[in-house]
Amino acid sequence: MLSADDVLDPVPRRVLVAGTTGVGKTTTAGRIGRALGIPHTEIDSRYHGPGWVPRAEFVAEVEAYTAEPAWVTEWQYRQVRATLAQRADTLVWLDLPIPVAFWRLLRRTVRRRVGRVELWNGNVEPPFWTFFTSRDHIVRWSLRTQWKMRQQVPPLERSAPHLRIVRLRSQREVDAWVDRLTRGPE
């Protein structure tokens, strides 16, 4: 497993960003895409249809955009996780401390709910009270699954040996790593 200080040669062209909910996967994936000049597809926008119903076209769309020579997306959704890992050349694991991810998620959820920010296909964050009534409320789901990536990413070293895994453990490491992508190989 690589760290923030390791140089990637060749430069990544098919990149996954993994991490627990709220850690900054989508933000980081967008930054990577801009740094490398490759398209970023936000996988949540392909998965969630109106009313939070999964879109029937989801798997086919992921298959299509990951067949391209260059892309960046988030490593999510059981239905496509194996395909994503098989097609990627690099996985960036945002393994930030759990309290950091939790507070980011909480701030993001409150901001989105208060502002009624449209996320994907007309969906908005549900009312705050659903935290108490819905087992799948994003904050409750996060608390339940916060260790998931620490169980799923390390085995990729064996099951996907072609995949370079970069483990970033702080926002400082994330920033330094993305900045190095922008500057190019040293």
C-alpha positions as protocol buffer text, in pm:
chain_id: "A"
residue {
  index: 1
  type: MET
  ca { x: 0 y: 0 z: 0 }
}
residue {
  index: 2
  type: LEU
  ca { x: 133 y: 342 z: -96 }
}
residue {
  index: 3
  type: SER
  ca { x: 134 y: 662 z: 108 }
}
residue {
  index: 4
  type: ALA
  ca { x: 102 y: 1031 z: 30 }
}
residue {
  index: 5
  type: ASP
  ca { x: 478 y: 1054 z: -29 }
}
residue {
  index: 6
  type: ASP
  ca { x: 500 y: 780 z: -293 }
}
residue {
  index: 7
  type: VAL
  ca { x: 533 y: 886 z: -656 }
}
residue {
  index: 8
  type: LEU
  ca { x: 294 y: 723 z: -901 }
}
residue {
  index: 9
  type: ASP
  ca { x: 453 y: 637 z: -1231 }
}
residue {
  index: 10
  type: PRO
  ca { x: 277 y: 619 z: -1467 }
}
residue {
  index: 11
  type: VAL
  ca { x: 33 y: 895 z: -1380 }
}
residue {
  index: 12
  type: PRO
  ca { x: -311 y: 758 z: -1285 }
}
residue {
  index: 13
  type: ARG
  ca { x: -574 y: 753 z: -1562 }
}
residue {
  index: 14
  type: ARG
  ca { x: -855 y: 542 z: -1410 }
}
residue {
  index: 15
  type: VAL
  ca { x: -898 y: 644 z: -1047 }
}
residue {
  index: 16
  type: LEU
  ca { x: -1127 y: 537 z: -765 }
}
residue {
  index: 17
  type: VAL
  ca { x: -1171 y: 730 z: -442 }
}
residue {
  index: 18
  type: ALA
  ca { x: -1274 y: 519 z: -142 }
}
residue {
  index: 19
  type: GLY
  ca { x: -1366 y: 613 z: 212 }
}
residue {
  index: 20
  type: THR
  ca { x: -1641 y: 616 z: 466 }
}
residue {
  index: 21
  type: THR
  ca { x: -1946 y: 839 z: 426 }
}
residue {
  index: 22
  type: GLY
  ca { x: -1866 y: 1206 z: 474 }
}
residue {
  index: 23
  type: VAL
  ca { x: -1488 y: 1177 z: 439 }
}
residue {
  index: 24
  type: GLY
  ca { x: -1479 y: 1384 z: 118 }
}
residue {
  index: 25
  type: LYS
  ca { x: -1475 y: 1125 z: -160 }
}
residue {
  index: 26
  type: THR
  ca { x: -1667 y: 1331 z: -415 }
}
residue {
  index: 27
  type: THR
  ca { x: -1478 y: 1652 z: -341 }
}
residue {
  index: 28
  type: THR
  ca { x: -1145 y: 1472 z: -368 }
}
residue {
  index: 29
  type: ALA
  ca { x: -1248 y: 1286 z: -684 }
}
residue {
  index: 30
  type: GLY
  ca { x: -1339 y: 1619 z: -846 }
}
residue {
  index: 31
  type: ARG
  ca { x: -1002 y: 1766 z: -746 }
}
residue {
  index: 32
  type: ILE
  ca { x: -820 y: 1463 z: -889 }
}
residue {
  index: 33
  type: GLY
  ca { x: -1014 y: 1491 z: -1214 }
}
residue {
  index: 34
  type: ARG
  ca { x: -924 y: 1859 z: -1249 }
}
residue {
  index: 35
  type: ALA
  ca { x: -559 y: 1796 z: -1160 }
}
residue {
  index: 36
  type: LEU
  ca { x: -525 y: 1520 z: -1419 }
}
residue {
  index: 37
  type: GLY
  ca { x: -757 y: 1669 z: -1680 }
}
residue {
  index: 38
  type: ILE
  ca { x: -982 y: 1362 z: -1679 }
}
residue {
  index: 39
  type: PRO
  ca { x: -1360 y: 1339 z: -1635 }
}
residue {
  index: 40
  type: HIS
  ca { x: -1509 y: 1286 z: -1289 }
}
residue {
  index: 41
  type: THR
  ca { x: -1842 y: 1105 z: -1276 }
}
residue {
  index: 42
  type: GLU
  ca { x: -2017 y: 1135 z: -942 }
}
residue {
  index: 43
  type: ILE
  ca { x: -2142 y: 781 z: -893 }
}
residue {
  index: 44
  type: ASP
  ca { x: -2424 y: 887 z: -657 }
}
residue {
  index: 45
  type: SER
  ca { x: -2579 y: 1089 z: -941 }
}
residue {
  index: 46
  type: ARG
  ca { x: -2596 y: 772 z: -1150 }
}
residue {
  index: 47
  type: TYR
  ca { x: -2734 y: 555 z: -870 }
}
residue {
  index: 48
  type: HIS
  ca { x: -3013 y: 768 z: -717 }
}
residue {
  index: 49
  type: GLY
  ca { x: -3326 y: 827 z: -920 }
}
residue {
  index: 50
  type: PRO
  ca { x: -3623 y: 1042 z: -816 }
}
residue {
  index: 51
  type: GLY
  ca { x: -3750 y: 953 z: -468 }
}
residue {
  index: 52
  type: TRP
  ca { x: -3413 y: 796 z: -385 }
}
residue {
  index: 53
  type: VAL
  ca { x: -3506 y: 490 z: -594 }
}
residue {
  index: 54
  type: PRO
  ca { x: -3205 y: 320 z: -757 }
}
residue {
  index: 55
  type: ARG
  ca { x: -3196 y: 385 z: -1132 }
}
residue {
  index: 56
  type: ALA
  ca { x: -3237 y: 82 z: -1361 }
}
residue {
  index: 57
  type: GLU
  ca { x: -2961 y: 217 z: -1588 }
}
residue {
  index: 58
  type: PHE
  ca { x: -2704 y: 240 z: -1309 }
}
residue {
  index: 59
  type: VAL
  ca { x: -2490 y: -67 z: -1381 }
}
residue {
  index: 60
  type: ALA
  ca { x: -2494 y: -10 z: -1758 }
}
residue {
  index: 61
  type: GLU
  ca { x: -2387 y: 354 z: -1713 }
}
residue {
  index: 62
  type: VAL
  ca { x: -2100 y: 257 z: -1483 }
}
residue {
  index: 63
  type: GLU
  ca { x: -1993 y: -9 z: -1734 }
}
residue {
  index: 64
  type: ALA
  ca { x: -1996 y: 254 z: -2011 }
}
residue {
  index: 65
  type: TYR
  ca { x: -1798 y: 530 z: -1843 }
}
residue {
  index: 66
  type: THR
  ca { x: -1542 y: 293 z: -1693 }
}
residue {
  index: 67
  type: ALA
  ca { x: -1476 y: 145 z: -2038 }
}
residue {
  index: 68
  type: GLU
  ca { x: -1323 y: 481 z: -2133 }
}
residue {
  index: 69
  type: PRO
  ca { x: -944 y: 526 z: -2113 }
}
residue {
  index: 70
  type: ALA
  ca { x: -953 y: 793 z: -1840 }
}
residue {
  index: 71
  type: TRP
  ca { x: -1196 y: 862 z: -1555 }
}
residue {
  index: 72
  type: VAL
  ca { x: -1230 y: 919 z: -1183 }
}
residue {
  index: 73
  type: THR
  ca { x: -1522 y: 814 z: -965 }
}
residue {
  index: 74
  type: GLU
  ca { x: -1606 y: 706 z: -611 }
}
residue {
  index: 75
  type: TRP
  ca { x: -1571 y: 339 z: -508 }
}
residue {
  index: 76
  type: GLN
  ca { x: -1924 y: 266 z: -393 }
}
residue {
  index: 77
  type: TYR
  ca { x: -2220 y: 35 z: -447 }
}
residue {
  index: 78
  type: ARG
  ca { x: -2188 y: -339 z: -410 }
}
residue {
  index: 79
  type: GLN
  ca { x: -2329 y: -403 z: -759 }
}
residue {
  index: 80
  type: VAL
  ca { x: -2033 y: -235 z: -932 }
}
residue {
  index: 81
  type: ARG
  ca { x: -1751 y: -240 z: -678 }
}
residue {
  index: 82
  type: ALA
  ca { x: -1573 y: -540 z: -836 }
}
residue {
  index: 83
  type: THR
  ca { x: -1600 y: -394 z: -1187 }
}
residue {
  index: 84
  type: LEU
  ca { x: -1466 y: -61 z: -1067 }
}
residue {
  index: 85
  type: ALA
  ca { x: -1168 y: -224 z: -894 }
}
residue {
  index: 86
  type: GLN
  ca { x: -1097 y: -440 z: -1198 }
}
residue {
  index: 87
  type: ARG
  ca { x: -1096 y: -143 z: -1439 }
}
residue {
  index: 88
  type: ALA
  ca { x: -914 y: 113 z: -1224 }
}
residue {
  index: 89
  type: ASP
  ca { x: -538 y: 156 z: -1211 }
}
residue {
  index: 90
  type: THR
  ca { x: -536 y: 352 z: -883 }
}
residue {
  index: 91
  type: LEU
  ca { x: -752 y: 357 z: -570 }
}
residue {
  index: 92
  type: VAL
  ca { x: -713 y: 654 z: -336 }
}
residue {
  index: 93
  type: TRP
  ca { x: -827 y: 552 z: 12 }
}
residue {
  index: 94
  type: LEU
  ca { x: -931 y: 846 z: 229 }
}
residue {
  index: 95
  type: ASP
  ca { x: -873 y: 684 z: 565 }
}
residue {
  index: 96
  type: LEU
  ca { x: -926 y: 996 z: 772 }
}
residue {
  index: 97
  type: PRO
  ca { x: -1007 y: 970 z: 1144 }
}
residue {
  index: 98
  type: ILE
  ca { x: -1367 y: 869 z: 1207 }
}
residue {
  index: 99
  type: PRO
  ca { x: -1449 y: 1183 z: 1412 }
}
residue {
  index: 100
  type: VAL
  ca { x: -1336 y: 1399 z: 1117 }
}
residue {
  index: 101
  type: ALA
  ca { x: -1561 y: 1207 z: 876 }
}
residue {
  index: 102
  type: PHE
  ca { x: -1854 y: 1216 z: 1118 }
}
residue {
  index: 103
  type: TRP
  ca { x: -1839 y: 1593 z: 1177 }
}
residue {
  index: 104
  type: ARG
  ca { x: -1800 y: 1660 z: 805 }
}
residue {
  index: 105
  type: LEU
  ca { x: -2103 y: 1443 z: 735 }
}
residue {
  index: 106
  type: LEU
  ca { x: -2308 y: 1608 z: 1008 }
}
residue {
  index: 107
  type: ARG
  ca { x: -2223 y: 1961 z: 884 }
}
residue {
  index: 108
  type: ARG
  ca { x: -2291 y: 1863 z: 524 }
}
residue {
  index: 109
  type: THR
  ca { x: -2624 y: 1700 z: 608 }
}
residue {
  index: 110
  type: VAL
  ca { x: -2743 y: 2000 z: 811 }
}
residue {
  index: 111
  type: ARG
  ca { x: -2631 y: 2247 z: 541 }
}
residue {
  index: 112
  type: ARG
  ca { x: -2804 y: 2049 z: 268 }
}
residue {
  index: 113
  type: ARG
  ca { x: -3125 y: 2008 z: 469 }
}
residue {
  index: 114
  type: VAL
  ca { x: -3149 y: 2371 z: 583 }
}
residue {
  index: 115
  type: GLY
  ca { x: -3075 y: 2496 z: 232 }
}
residue {
  index: 116
  type: ARG
  ca { x: -3298 y: 2232 z: 68 }
}
residue {
  index: 117
  type: VAL
  ca { x: -3007 y: 2160 z: -166 }
}
residue {
  index: 118
  type: GLU
  ca { x: -3108 y: 1935 z: -454 }
}
residue {
  index: 119
  type: LEU
  ca { x: -2871 y: 1643 z: -469 }
}
residue {
  index: 120
  type: TRP
  ca { x: -2958 y: 1408 z: -756 }
}
residue {
  index: 121
  type: ASN
  ca { x: -3271 y: 1385 z: -969 }
}
residue {
  index: 122
  type: GLY
  ca { x: -3481 y: 1608 z: -743 }
}
residue {
  index: 123
  type: ASN
  ca { x: -3378 y: 1444 z: -415 }
}
residue {
  index: 124
  type: VAL
  ca { x: -3307 y: 1647 z: -102 }
}
residue {
  index: 125
  type: GLU
  ca { x: -3195 y: 1546 z: 246 }
}
residue {
  index: 126
  type: PRO
  ca { x: -3493 y: 1422 z: 450 }
}
residue {
  index: 127
  type: PRO
  ca { x: -3626 y: 1612 z: 754 }
}
residue {
  index: 128
  type: PHE
  ca { x: -3405 y: 1602 z: 1062 }
}
residue {
  index: 129
  type: TRP
  ca { x: -3657 y: 1398 z: 1262 }
}
residue {
  index: 130
  type: THR
  ca { x: -3604 y: 1102 z: 1027 }
}
residue {
  index: 131
  type: PHE
  ca { x: -3274 y: 1046 z: 1206 }
}
residue {
  index: 132
  type: PHE
  ca { x: -3488 y: 890 z: 1482 }
}
residue {
  index: 133
  type: THR
  ca { x: -3731 y: 702 z: 1258 }
}
residue {
  index: 134
  type: SER
  ca { x: -3521 y: 574 z: 967 }
}
residue {
  index: 135
  type: ARG
  ca { x: -3250 y: 316 z: 1017 }
}
residue {
  index: 136
  type: ASP
  ca { x: -3109 y: 426 z: 679 }
}
residue {
  index: 137
  type: HIS
  ca { x: -3080 y: 796 z: 764 }
}
residue {
  index: 138
  type: ILE
  ca { x: -2736 y: 894 z: 632 }
}
residue {
  index: 139
  type: VAL
  ca { x: -2598 y: 984 z: 976 }
}
residue {
  index: 140
  type: ARG
  ca { x: -2721 y: 659 z: 1135 }
}
residue {
  index: 141
  type: TRP
  ca { x: -2595 y: 461 z: 836 }
}
residue {
  index: 142
  type: SER
  ca { x: -2255 y: 626 z: 874 }
}
residue {
  index: 143
  type: LEU
  ca { x: -2232 y: 531 z: 1241 }
}
residue {
  index: 144
  type: ARG
  ca { x: -2323 y: 172 z: 1156 }
}
residue {
  index: 145
  type: THR
  ca { x: -2074 y: 135 z: 868 }
}
residue {
  index: 146
  type: GLN
  ca { x: -1779 y: 351 z: 974 }
}
residue {
  index: 147
  type: TRP
  ca { x: -1531 y: 59 z: 975 }
}
residue {
  index: 148
  type: LYS
  ca { x: -1644 y: -87 z: 642 }
}
residue {
  index: 149
  type: MET
  ca { x: -1357 y: 51 z: 430 }
}
residue {
  index: 150
  type: ARG
  ca { x: -1099 y: -82 z: 675 }
}
residue {
  index: 151
  type: GLN
  ca { x: -1241 y: -427 z: 602 }
}
residue {
  index: 152
  type: GLN
  ca { x: -1282 y: -384 z: 225 }
}
residue {
  index: 153
  type: VAL
  ca { x: -975 y: -195 z: 100 }
}
residue {
  index: 154
  type: PRO
  ca { x: -677 y: -396 z: 237 }
}
residue {
  index: 155
  type: PRO
  ca { x: -789 y: -725 z: 72 }
}
residue {
  index: 156
  type: LEU
  ca { x: -771 y: -550 z: -267 }
}
residue {
  index: 157
  type: GLU
  ca { x: -392 y: -583 z: -249 }
}
residue {
  index: 158
  type: ARG
  ca { x: -445 y: -956 z: -309 }
}
residue {
  index: 159
  type: SER
  ca { x: -764 y: -965 z: -515 }
}
residue {
  index: 160
  type: ALA
  ca { x: -670 y: -676 z: -748 }
}
residue {
  index: 161
  type: PRO
  ca { x: -288 y: -678 z: -762 }
}
residue {
  index: 162
  type: HIS
  ca { x: -284 y: -440 z: -1061 }
}
residue {
  index: 163
  type: LEU
  ca { x: -448 y: -171 z: -848 }
}
residue {
  index: 164
  type: ARG
  ca { x: -218 y: 84 z: -685 }
}
residue {
  index: 165
  type: ILE
  ca { x: -369 y: 173 z: -349 }
}
residue {
  index: 166
  type: VAL
  ca { x: -277 y: 508 z: -197 }
}
residue {
  index: 167
  type: ARG
  ca { x: -379 y: 542 z: 168 }
}
residue {
  index: 168
  type: LEU
  ca { x: -423 y: 902 z: 282 }
}
residue {
  index: 169
  type: ARG
  ca { x: -477 y: 950 z: 657 }
}
residue {
  index: 170
  type: SER
  ca { x: -530 y: 1324 z: 695 }
}
residue {
  index: 171
  type: GLN
  ca { x: -658 y: 1622 z: 501 }
}
residue {
  index: 172
  type: ARG
  ca { x: -300 y: 1748 z: 488 }
}
residue {
  index: 173
  type: GLU
  ca { x: -195 y: 1426 z: 311 }
}
residue {
  index: 174
  type: VAL
  ca { x: -491 y: 1452 z: 71 }
}
residue {
  index: 175
  type: ASP
  ca { x: -401 y: 1811 z: -16 }
}
residue {
  index: 176
  type: ALA
  ca { x: -32 y: 1732 z: -65 }
}
residue {
  index: 177
  type: TRP
  ca { x: -107 y: 1429 z: -282 }
}
residue {
  index: 178
  type: VAL
  ca { x: -353 y: 1613 z: -508 }
}
residue {
  index: 179
  type: ASP
  ca { x: -115 y: 1912 z: -531 }
}
residue {
  index: 180
  type: ARG
  ca { x: 159 y: 1676 z: -652 }
}
residue {
  index: 181
  type: LEU
  ca { x: -76 y: 1548 z: -923 }
}
residue {
  index: 182
  type: THR
  ca { x: -129 y: 1906 z: -1036 }
}
residue {
  index: 183
  type: ARG
  ca { x: 246 y: 1972 z: -1056 }
}
residue {
  index: 184
  type: GLY
  ca { x: 322 y: 1640 z: -1228 }
}
residue {
  index: 185
  type: PRO
  ca { x: 599 y: 1390 z: -1149 }
}
residue {
  index: 186
  type: GLU
  ca { x: 892 y: 1530 z: -958 }
}
